[in-house]
Short mmCIF file of C-alpha atoms and ligand atoms in Angstrom, two decimals:
data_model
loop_
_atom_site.label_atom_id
_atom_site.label_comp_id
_atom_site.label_asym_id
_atom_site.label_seq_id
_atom_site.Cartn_x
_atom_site.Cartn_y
_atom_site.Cartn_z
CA UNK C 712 100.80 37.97 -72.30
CA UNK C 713 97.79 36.43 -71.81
CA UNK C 714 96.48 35.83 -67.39
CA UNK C 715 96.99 32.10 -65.98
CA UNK C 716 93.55 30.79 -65.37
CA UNK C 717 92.69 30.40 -62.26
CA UNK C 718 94.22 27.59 -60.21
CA UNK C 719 91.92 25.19 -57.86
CA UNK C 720 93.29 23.60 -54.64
CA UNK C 721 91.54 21.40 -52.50
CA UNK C 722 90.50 21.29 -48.73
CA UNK C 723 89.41 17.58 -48.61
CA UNK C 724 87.42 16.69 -45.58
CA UNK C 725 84.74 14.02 -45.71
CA UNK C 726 81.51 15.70 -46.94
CA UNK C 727 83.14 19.25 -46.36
CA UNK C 728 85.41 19.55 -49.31
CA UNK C 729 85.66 23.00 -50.86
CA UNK C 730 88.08 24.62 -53.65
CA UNK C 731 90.55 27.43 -52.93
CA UNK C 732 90.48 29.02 -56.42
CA UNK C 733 93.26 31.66 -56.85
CA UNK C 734 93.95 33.65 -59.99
CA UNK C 735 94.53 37.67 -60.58
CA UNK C 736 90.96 39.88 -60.89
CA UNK C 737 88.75 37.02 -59.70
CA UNK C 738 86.63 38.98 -57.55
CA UNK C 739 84.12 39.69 -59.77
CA UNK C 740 83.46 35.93 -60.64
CA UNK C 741 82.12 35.23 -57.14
CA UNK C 742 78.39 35.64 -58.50
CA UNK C 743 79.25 32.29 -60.73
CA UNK C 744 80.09 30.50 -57.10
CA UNK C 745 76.92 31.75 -55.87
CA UNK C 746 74.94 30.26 -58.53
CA UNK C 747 76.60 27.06 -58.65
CA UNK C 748 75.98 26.55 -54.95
CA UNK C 749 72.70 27.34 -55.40
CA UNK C 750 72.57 30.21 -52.21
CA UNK C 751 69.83 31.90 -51.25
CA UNK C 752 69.05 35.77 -52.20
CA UNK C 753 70.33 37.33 -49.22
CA UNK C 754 74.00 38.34 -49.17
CA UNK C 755 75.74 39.70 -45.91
CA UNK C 756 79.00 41.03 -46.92
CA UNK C 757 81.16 41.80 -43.92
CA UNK C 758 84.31 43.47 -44.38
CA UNK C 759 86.50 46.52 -42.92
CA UNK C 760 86.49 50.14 -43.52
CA UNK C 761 89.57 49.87 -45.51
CA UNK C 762 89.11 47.13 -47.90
CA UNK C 763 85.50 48.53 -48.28
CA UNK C 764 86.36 51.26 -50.74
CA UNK C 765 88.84 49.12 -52.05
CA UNK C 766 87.13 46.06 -53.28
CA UNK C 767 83.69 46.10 -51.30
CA UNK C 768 81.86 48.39 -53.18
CA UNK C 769 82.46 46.94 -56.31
CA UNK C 770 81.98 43.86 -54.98
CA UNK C 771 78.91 44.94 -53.64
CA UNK C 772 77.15 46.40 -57.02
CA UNK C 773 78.78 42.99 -58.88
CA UNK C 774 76.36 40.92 -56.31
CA UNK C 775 73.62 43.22 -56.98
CA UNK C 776 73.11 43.49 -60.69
CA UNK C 777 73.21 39.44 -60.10
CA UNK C 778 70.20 39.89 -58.28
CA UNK C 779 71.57 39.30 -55.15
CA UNK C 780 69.95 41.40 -52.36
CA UNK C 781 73.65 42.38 -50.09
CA UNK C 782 73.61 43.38 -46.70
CA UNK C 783 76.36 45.55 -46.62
CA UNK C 784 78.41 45.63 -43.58
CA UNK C 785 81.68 47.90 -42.83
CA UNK C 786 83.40 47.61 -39.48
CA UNK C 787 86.42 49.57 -38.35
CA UNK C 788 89.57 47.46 -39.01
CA UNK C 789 91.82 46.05 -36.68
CA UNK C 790 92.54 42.70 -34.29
CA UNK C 791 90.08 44.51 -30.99
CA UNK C 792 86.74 44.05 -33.99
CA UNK C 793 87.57 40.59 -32.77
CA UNK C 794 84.62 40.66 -29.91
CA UNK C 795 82.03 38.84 -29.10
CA UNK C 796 80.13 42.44 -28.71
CA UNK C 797 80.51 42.79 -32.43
CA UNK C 798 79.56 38.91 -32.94
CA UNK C 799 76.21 39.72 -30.87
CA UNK C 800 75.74 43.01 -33.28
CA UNK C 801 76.35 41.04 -36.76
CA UNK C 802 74.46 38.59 -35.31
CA UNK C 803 71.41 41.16 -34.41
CA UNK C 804 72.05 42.65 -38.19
CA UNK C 805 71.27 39.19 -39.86
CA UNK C 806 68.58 37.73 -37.81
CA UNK C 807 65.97 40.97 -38.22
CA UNK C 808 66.71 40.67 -42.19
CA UNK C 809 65.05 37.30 -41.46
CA UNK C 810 68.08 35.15 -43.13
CA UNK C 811 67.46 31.93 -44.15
CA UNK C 812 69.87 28.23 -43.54
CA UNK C 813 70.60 29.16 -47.65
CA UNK C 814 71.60 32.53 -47.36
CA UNK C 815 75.78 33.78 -47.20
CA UNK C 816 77.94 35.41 -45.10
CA UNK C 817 80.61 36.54 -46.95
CA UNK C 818 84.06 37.48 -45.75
CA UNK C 819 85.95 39.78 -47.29
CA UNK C 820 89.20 41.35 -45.51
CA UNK C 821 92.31 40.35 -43.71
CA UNK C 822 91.81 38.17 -41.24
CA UNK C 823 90.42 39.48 -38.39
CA UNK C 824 87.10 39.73 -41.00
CA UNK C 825 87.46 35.92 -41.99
CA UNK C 826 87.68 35.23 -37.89
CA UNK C 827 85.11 37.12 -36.67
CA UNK C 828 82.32 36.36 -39.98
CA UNK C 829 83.30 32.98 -40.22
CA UNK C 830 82.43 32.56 -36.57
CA UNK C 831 79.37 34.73 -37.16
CA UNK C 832 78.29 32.47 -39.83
CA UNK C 833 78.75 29.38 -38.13
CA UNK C 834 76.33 30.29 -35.28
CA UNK C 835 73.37 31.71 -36.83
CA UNK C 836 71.08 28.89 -37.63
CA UNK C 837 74.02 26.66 -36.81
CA UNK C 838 75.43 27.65 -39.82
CA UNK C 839 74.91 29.54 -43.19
CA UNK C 840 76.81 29.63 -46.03
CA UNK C 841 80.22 31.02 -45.57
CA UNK C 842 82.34 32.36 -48.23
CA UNK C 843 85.77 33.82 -47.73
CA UNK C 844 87.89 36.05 -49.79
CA UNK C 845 91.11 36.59 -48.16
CA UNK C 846 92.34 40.43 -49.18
CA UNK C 847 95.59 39.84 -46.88
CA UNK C 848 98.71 37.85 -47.69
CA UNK C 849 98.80 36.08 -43.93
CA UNK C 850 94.80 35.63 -44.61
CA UNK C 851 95.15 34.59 -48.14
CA UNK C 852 97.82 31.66 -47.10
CA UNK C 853 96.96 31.31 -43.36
CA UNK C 854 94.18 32.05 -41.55
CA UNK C 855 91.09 31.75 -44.15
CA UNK C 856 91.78 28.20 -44.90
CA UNK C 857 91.07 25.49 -42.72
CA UNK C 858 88.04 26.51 -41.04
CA UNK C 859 89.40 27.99 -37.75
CA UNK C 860 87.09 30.54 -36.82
CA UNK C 861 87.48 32.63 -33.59
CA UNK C 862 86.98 36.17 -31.57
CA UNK C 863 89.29 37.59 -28.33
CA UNK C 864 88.40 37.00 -24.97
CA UNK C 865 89.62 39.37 -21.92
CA UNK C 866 91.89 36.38 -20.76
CA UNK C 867 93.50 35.38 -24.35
CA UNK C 868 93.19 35.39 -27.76
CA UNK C 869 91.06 33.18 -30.22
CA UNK C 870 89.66 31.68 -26.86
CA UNK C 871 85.88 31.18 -28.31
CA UNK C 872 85.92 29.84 -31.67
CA UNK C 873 84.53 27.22 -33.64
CA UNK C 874 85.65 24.80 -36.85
CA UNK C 875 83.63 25.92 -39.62
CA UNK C 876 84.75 25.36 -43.17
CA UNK C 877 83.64 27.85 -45.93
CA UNK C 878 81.71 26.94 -49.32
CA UNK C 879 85.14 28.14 -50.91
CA UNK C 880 88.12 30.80 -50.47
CA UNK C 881 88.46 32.67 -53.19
CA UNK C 882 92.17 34.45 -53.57
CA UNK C 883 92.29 37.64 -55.68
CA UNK C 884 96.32 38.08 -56.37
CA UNK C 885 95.22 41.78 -57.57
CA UNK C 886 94.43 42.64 -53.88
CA UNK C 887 97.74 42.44 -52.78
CA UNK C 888 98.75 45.21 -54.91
CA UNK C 889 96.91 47.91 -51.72
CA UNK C 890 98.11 45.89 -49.30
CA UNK C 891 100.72 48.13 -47.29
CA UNK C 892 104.40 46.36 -47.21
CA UNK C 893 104.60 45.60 -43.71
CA UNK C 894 101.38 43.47 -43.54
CA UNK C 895 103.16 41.68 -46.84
CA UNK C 896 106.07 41.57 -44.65
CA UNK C 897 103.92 39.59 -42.06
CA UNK C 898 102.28 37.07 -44.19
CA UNK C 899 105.96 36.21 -45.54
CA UNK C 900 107.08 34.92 -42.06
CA UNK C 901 104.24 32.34 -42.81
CA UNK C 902 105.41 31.24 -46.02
CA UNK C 903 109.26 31.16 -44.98
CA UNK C 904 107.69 28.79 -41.63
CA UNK C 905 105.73 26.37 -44.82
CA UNK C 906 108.86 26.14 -46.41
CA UNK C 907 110.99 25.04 -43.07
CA UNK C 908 108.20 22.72 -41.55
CA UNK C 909 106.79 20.78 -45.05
CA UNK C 910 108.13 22.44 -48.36
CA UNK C 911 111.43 22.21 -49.19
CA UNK C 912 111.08 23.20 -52.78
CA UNK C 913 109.26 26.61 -51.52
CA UNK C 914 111.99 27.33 -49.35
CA UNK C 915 114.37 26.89 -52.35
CA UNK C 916 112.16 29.02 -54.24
CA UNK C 917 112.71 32.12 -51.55
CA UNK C 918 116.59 31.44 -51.31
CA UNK C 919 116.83 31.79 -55.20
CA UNK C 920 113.93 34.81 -55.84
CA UNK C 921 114.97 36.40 -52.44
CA UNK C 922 116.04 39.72 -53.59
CA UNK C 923 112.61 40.09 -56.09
CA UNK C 924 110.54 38.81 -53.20
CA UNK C 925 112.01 41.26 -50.59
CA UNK C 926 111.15 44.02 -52.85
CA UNK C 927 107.80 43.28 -51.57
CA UNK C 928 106.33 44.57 -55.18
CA UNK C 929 103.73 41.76 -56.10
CA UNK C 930 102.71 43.47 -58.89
CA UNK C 931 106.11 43.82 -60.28
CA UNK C 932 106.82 40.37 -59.88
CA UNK C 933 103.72 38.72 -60.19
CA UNK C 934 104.58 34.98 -61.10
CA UNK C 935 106.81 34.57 -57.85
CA UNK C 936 104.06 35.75 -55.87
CA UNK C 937 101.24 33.78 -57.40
CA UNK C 938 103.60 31.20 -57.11
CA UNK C 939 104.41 32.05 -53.20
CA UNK C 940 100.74 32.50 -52.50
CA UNK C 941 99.64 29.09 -54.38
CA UNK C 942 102.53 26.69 -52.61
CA UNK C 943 101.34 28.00 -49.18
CA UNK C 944 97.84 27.84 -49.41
CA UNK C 945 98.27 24.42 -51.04
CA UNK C 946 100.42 22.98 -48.11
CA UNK C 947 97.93 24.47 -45.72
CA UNK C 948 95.31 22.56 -47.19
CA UNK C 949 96.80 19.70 -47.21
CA UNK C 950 97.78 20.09 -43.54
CA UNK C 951 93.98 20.58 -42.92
CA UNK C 952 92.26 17.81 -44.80
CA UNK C 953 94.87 15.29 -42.76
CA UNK C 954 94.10 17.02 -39.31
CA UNK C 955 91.08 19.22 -39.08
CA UNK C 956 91.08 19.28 -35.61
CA UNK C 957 95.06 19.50 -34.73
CA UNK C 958 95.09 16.10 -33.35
CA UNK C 959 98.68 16.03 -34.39
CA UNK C 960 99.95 17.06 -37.81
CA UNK C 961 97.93 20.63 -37.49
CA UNK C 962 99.62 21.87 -34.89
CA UNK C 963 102.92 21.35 -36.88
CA UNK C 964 101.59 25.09 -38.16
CA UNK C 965 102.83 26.40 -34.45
CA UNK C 966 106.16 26.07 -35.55
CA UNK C 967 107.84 29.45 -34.97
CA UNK C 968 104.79 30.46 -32.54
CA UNK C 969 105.47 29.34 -28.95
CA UNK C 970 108.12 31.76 -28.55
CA UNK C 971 106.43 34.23 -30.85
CA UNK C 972 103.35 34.50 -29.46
CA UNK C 973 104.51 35.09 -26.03
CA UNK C 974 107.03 37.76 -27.59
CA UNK C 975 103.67 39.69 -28.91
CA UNK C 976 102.42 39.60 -25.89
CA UNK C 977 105.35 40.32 -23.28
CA UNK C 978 106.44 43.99 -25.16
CA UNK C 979 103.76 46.68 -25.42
CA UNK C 980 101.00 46.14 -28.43
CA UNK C 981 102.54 46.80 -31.45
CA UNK C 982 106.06 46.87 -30.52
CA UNK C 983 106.06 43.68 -32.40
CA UNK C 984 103.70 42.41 -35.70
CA UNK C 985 102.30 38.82 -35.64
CA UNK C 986 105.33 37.75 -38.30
CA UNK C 987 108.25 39.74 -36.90
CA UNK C 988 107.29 37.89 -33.72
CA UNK C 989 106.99 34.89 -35.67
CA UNK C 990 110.11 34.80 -37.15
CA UNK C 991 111.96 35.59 -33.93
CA UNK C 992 110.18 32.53 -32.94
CA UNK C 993 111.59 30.34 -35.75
CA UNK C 994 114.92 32.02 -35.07
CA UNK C 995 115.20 30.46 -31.32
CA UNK C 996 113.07 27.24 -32.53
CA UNK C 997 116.23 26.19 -34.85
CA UNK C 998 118.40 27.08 -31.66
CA UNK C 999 117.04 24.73 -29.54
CA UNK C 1000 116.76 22.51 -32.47
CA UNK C 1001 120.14 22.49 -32.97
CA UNK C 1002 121.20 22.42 -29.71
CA UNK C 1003 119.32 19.10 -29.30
CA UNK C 1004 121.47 17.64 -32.34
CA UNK C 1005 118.34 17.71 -34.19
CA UNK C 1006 119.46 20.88 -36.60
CA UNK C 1007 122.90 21.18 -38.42
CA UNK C 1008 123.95 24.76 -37.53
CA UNK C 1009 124.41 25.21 -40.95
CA UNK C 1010 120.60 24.75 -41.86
CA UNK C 1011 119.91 26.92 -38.76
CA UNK C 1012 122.02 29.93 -40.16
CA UNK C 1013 120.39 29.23 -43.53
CA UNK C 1014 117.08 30.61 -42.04
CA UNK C 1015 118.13 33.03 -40.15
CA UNK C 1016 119.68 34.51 -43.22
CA UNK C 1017 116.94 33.83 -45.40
CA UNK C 1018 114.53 35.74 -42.42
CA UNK C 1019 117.37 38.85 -42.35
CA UNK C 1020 117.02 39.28 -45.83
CA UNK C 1021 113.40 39.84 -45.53
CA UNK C 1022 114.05 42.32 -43.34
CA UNK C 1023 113.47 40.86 -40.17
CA UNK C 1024 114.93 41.42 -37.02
CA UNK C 1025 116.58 39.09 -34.84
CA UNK C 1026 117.00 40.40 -31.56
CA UNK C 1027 114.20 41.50 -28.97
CA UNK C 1028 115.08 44.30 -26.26
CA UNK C 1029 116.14 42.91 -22.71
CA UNK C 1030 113.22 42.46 -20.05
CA UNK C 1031 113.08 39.95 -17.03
CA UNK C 1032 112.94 36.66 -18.84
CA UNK C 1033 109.83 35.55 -16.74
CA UNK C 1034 107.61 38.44 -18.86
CA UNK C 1035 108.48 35.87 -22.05
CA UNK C 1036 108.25 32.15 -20.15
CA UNK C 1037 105.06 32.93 -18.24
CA UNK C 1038 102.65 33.46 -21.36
CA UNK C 1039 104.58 30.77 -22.53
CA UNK C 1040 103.55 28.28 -19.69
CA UNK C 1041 99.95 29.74 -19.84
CA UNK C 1042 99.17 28.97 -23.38
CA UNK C 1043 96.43 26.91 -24.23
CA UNK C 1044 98.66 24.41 -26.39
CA UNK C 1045 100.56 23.27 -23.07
CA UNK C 1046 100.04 19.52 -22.39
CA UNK C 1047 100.03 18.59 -18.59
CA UNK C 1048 101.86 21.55 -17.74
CA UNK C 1049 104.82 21.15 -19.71
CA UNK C 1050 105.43 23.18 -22.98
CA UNK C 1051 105.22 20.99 -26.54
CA UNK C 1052 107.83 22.51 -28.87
CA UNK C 1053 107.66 21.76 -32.77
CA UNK C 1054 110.92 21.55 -33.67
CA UNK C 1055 112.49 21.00 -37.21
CA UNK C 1056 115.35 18.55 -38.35
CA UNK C 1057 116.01 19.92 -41.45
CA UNK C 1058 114.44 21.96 -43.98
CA UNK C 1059 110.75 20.79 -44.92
CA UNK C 1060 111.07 18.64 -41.74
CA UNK C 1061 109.64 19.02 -38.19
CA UNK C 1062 109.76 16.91 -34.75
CA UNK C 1063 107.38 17.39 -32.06
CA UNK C 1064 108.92 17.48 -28.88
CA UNK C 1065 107.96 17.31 -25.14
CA UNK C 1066 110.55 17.29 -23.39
CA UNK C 1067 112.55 20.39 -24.06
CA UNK C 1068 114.38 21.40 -20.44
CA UNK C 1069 113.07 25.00 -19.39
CA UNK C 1070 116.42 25.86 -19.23
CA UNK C 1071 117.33 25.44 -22.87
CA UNK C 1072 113.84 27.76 -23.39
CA UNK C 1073 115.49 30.00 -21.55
CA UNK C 1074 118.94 30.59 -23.24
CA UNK C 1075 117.09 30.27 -26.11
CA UNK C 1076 115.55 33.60 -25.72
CA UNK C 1077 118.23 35.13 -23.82
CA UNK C 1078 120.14 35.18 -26.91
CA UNK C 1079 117.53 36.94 -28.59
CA UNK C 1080 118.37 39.82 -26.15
CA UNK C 1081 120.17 42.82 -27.35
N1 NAD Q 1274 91.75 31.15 -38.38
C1 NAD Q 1274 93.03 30.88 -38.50
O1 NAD Q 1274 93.43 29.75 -38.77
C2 NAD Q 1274 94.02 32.00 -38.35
C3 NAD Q 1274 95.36 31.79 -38.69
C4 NAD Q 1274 96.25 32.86 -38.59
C5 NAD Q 1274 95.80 34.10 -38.16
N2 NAD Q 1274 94.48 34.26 -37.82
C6 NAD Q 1274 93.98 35.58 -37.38
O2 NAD Q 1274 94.12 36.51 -38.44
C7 NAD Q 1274 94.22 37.81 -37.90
C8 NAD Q 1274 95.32 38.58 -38.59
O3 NAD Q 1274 95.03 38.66 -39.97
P1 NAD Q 1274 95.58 39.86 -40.86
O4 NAD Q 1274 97.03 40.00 -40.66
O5 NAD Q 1274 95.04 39.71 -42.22
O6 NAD Q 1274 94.96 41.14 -40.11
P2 NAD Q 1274 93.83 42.18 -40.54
O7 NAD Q 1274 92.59 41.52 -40.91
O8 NAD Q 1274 93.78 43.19 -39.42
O9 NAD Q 1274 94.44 42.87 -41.83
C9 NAD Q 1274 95.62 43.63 -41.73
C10 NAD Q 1274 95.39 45.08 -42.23
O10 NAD Q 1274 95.38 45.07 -43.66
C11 NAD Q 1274 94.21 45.73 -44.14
N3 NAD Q 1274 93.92 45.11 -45.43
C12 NAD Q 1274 93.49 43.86 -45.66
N4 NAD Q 1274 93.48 43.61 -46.98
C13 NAD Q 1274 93.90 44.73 -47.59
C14 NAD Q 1274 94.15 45.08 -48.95
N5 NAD Q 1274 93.98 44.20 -49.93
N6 NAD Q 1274 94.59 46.33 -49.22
C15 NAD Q 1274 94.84 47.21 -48.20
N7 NAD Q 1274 94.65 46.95 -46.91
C16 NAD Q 1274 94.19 45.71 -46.61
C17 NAD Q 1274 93.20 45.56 -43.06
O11 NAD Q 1274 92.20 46.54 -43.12
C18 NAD Q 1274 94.07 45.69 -41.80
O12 NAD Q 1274 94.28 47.04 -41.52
C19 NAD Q 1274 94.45 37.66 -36.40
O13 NAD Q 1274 93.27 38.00 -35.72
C20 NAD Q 1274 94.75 36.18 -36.24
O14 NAD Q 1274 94.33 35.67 -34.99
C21 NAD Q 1274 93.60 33.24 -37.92
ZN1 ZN Q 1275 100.94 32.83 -37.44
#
């Protein structure tokens, strides 16, 4: 059977607008990009030292016999390359090489890579070309589109940052096939979340392909994924190009990741991933949803089901309830001290709510407990 071409979606912002192309074995095209841009010589191609042997090598000689001179840089993987030590370093790398304002960055990896180059990219003479190539699912439908760039700081995460759009994000479906289950697992809470807050015919899509999907097997069932992957990344763009800077729609995307993010924080590192948090988070959003007559409890047990069947989890082990509504209270998306809650109605429908009594936050969670 003969591959789909590739598919185009579009990030439409003012004089910004770029193309997310997506198709299977597109790697190897990005020289064409390159040329059509009209980019300098000089290539830096940051990625990590597992995707590296994977797809940056060959990536790497594809660039070269186009005549492209590539800086080749490999950095351990993992969220703590998110420094602004290693943005200093990368930063050191590409100003000796004497880059020039039409030269590239580009980022290839999950996205920790498409964070910390993006940001790279956008600082060095206030921005070079940046190109992104998402190798993750959560990167491929998540974080490289939209321009959020970012690195850790010793008091949060993402703390210094800056809105930075790439030339284009270029999604290889074939990457995916490396790509060990449980990070597949983790970009799926994302794509369950654009289902609930904006896409009800996605979240139809995962109710009726649910036992395929939770195979996790994209190369075994390639349409549903291509399919999964292309939905997503579409409704995040069109998220983006109405609300760059979250002034309102944007942070819609939070859905799921009050609770969630202070649930990664409050148990030791790793106890919980970014999505299993996530979808914990979703789990207790639809509580309080319903219990402010917002949600039918029927819609509610929908998700949870739908999140089960994915193999999530759905309850957290018991620790003083403070650990969970402190980081809550201290994230930077509170509004004059009280915590905004995006809350959904139904499915592909959310409400943004202020006034959500601490209490109900509370027994929220608690019912999370084991
Ligand atoms: N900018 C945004 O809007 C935004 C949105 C969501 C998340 N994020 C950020 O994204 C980061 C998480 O991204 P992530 O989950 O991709 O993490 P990651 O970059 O650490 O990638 C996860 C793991 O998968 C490996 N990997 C990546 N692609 C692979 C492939 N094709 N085959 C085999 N292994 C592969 C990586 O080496 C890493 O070990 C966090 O830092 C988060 O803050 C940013
Ligand atoms: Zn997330």
């Amino acid at each position: 059977m003969p591959k789909k071409a590739v598919t185009s979606i579009s990030v439409q912002l003012d004089n910004r607008s770029y193309p997310i192309d997506v198709g299977a074995d597109i790697l190897k095209t990005l020289p064409t990009y390159l040329i059509e841009h009209k980019v300098g010589k000089k290539v830096f191609l940051i990625t990590d030292e597992n995707v590296a042997p994977l797809y940056g090598r060959n990536l790497e000689s594809v660039l070269s016999k186009n005549n492209y001179s590539v800086t080749f840089i490999v950095l351990p993987q993992g969220e703590s390359q998110k420094s602004f030590k290693n943005v200093s370093s990368l930063l050191d790398q590409i100003l000796e090489l004497k880059v020039e304002r039409n030269d590239s960055v580009v980022a290839l990896g999950g996205g920790v890579i498409g964070d910390l180059a993006g940001f790279v990219a956008s600082l060095c003479l206030r921005g070079i070309n940046l190109f992104q190539i998402p190798t993750s699912l959560l990167a491929q439908v998540d974080a490289c589109i939209g321009g959020k760039t970012a690195v850790n700081h010793s008091t949060g995460k993402n703390l210094i940052g800056s809105f930075y759009q790439p030339k284009l994000t270029l999604i290889d479906l074939d990457c995916l096939d490396t790509l060990p289950k449980h990070e597949l697992k983790c970009g799926m809470a994302e794509i369950v979340k654009y289902g609930i807050i904006k896409n009800v015919e996605l979240f139809h899509f995962i109710e009726s392909n649910i036992k395929d999907i939770a195979e996790f097997t994209p190369k075994k069932h390639s349409a549903i994924w291509r399919h999964l992957i292309e939905s997503s990344a579409n409704d995040k763009a069109e998220v983006v190009s109405n609300d760059e800077r979250e002034a309102g729609l944007r942070e819609t995307l939070n859905f799921g990741h009050t609770i969630g993010h202070a649930i990664e924080s409050a148990y030791a590192y790793g106890t919980f991933s970014h999505g299993e948090a996530v979808a914990l988070g979703m789990i207790s959003a639809c509580e309080i949803s319903v219990h402010l007559n917002l949600m039918a409890q029927d819609i509610s047990d929908r998700i949870e089901t739908l999140l089960k069947e994915l193999g999530f989890g759905t309850k957290i082990p018991t620790i003083p309830i403070e650990k969970l509504l402190i980081p809550m209270e201290s994230d930077k998306k509170v509004k004059n001290g009280k915590i905004r809650f995006i809350l959904a109605s139904e499915i592909g429908k959310t409400e943004t709510r202020n006034d959500v009594p601490r209490e109900l936050v509370k027994s929220a969670i608690q019912s999370l407990f084991k």
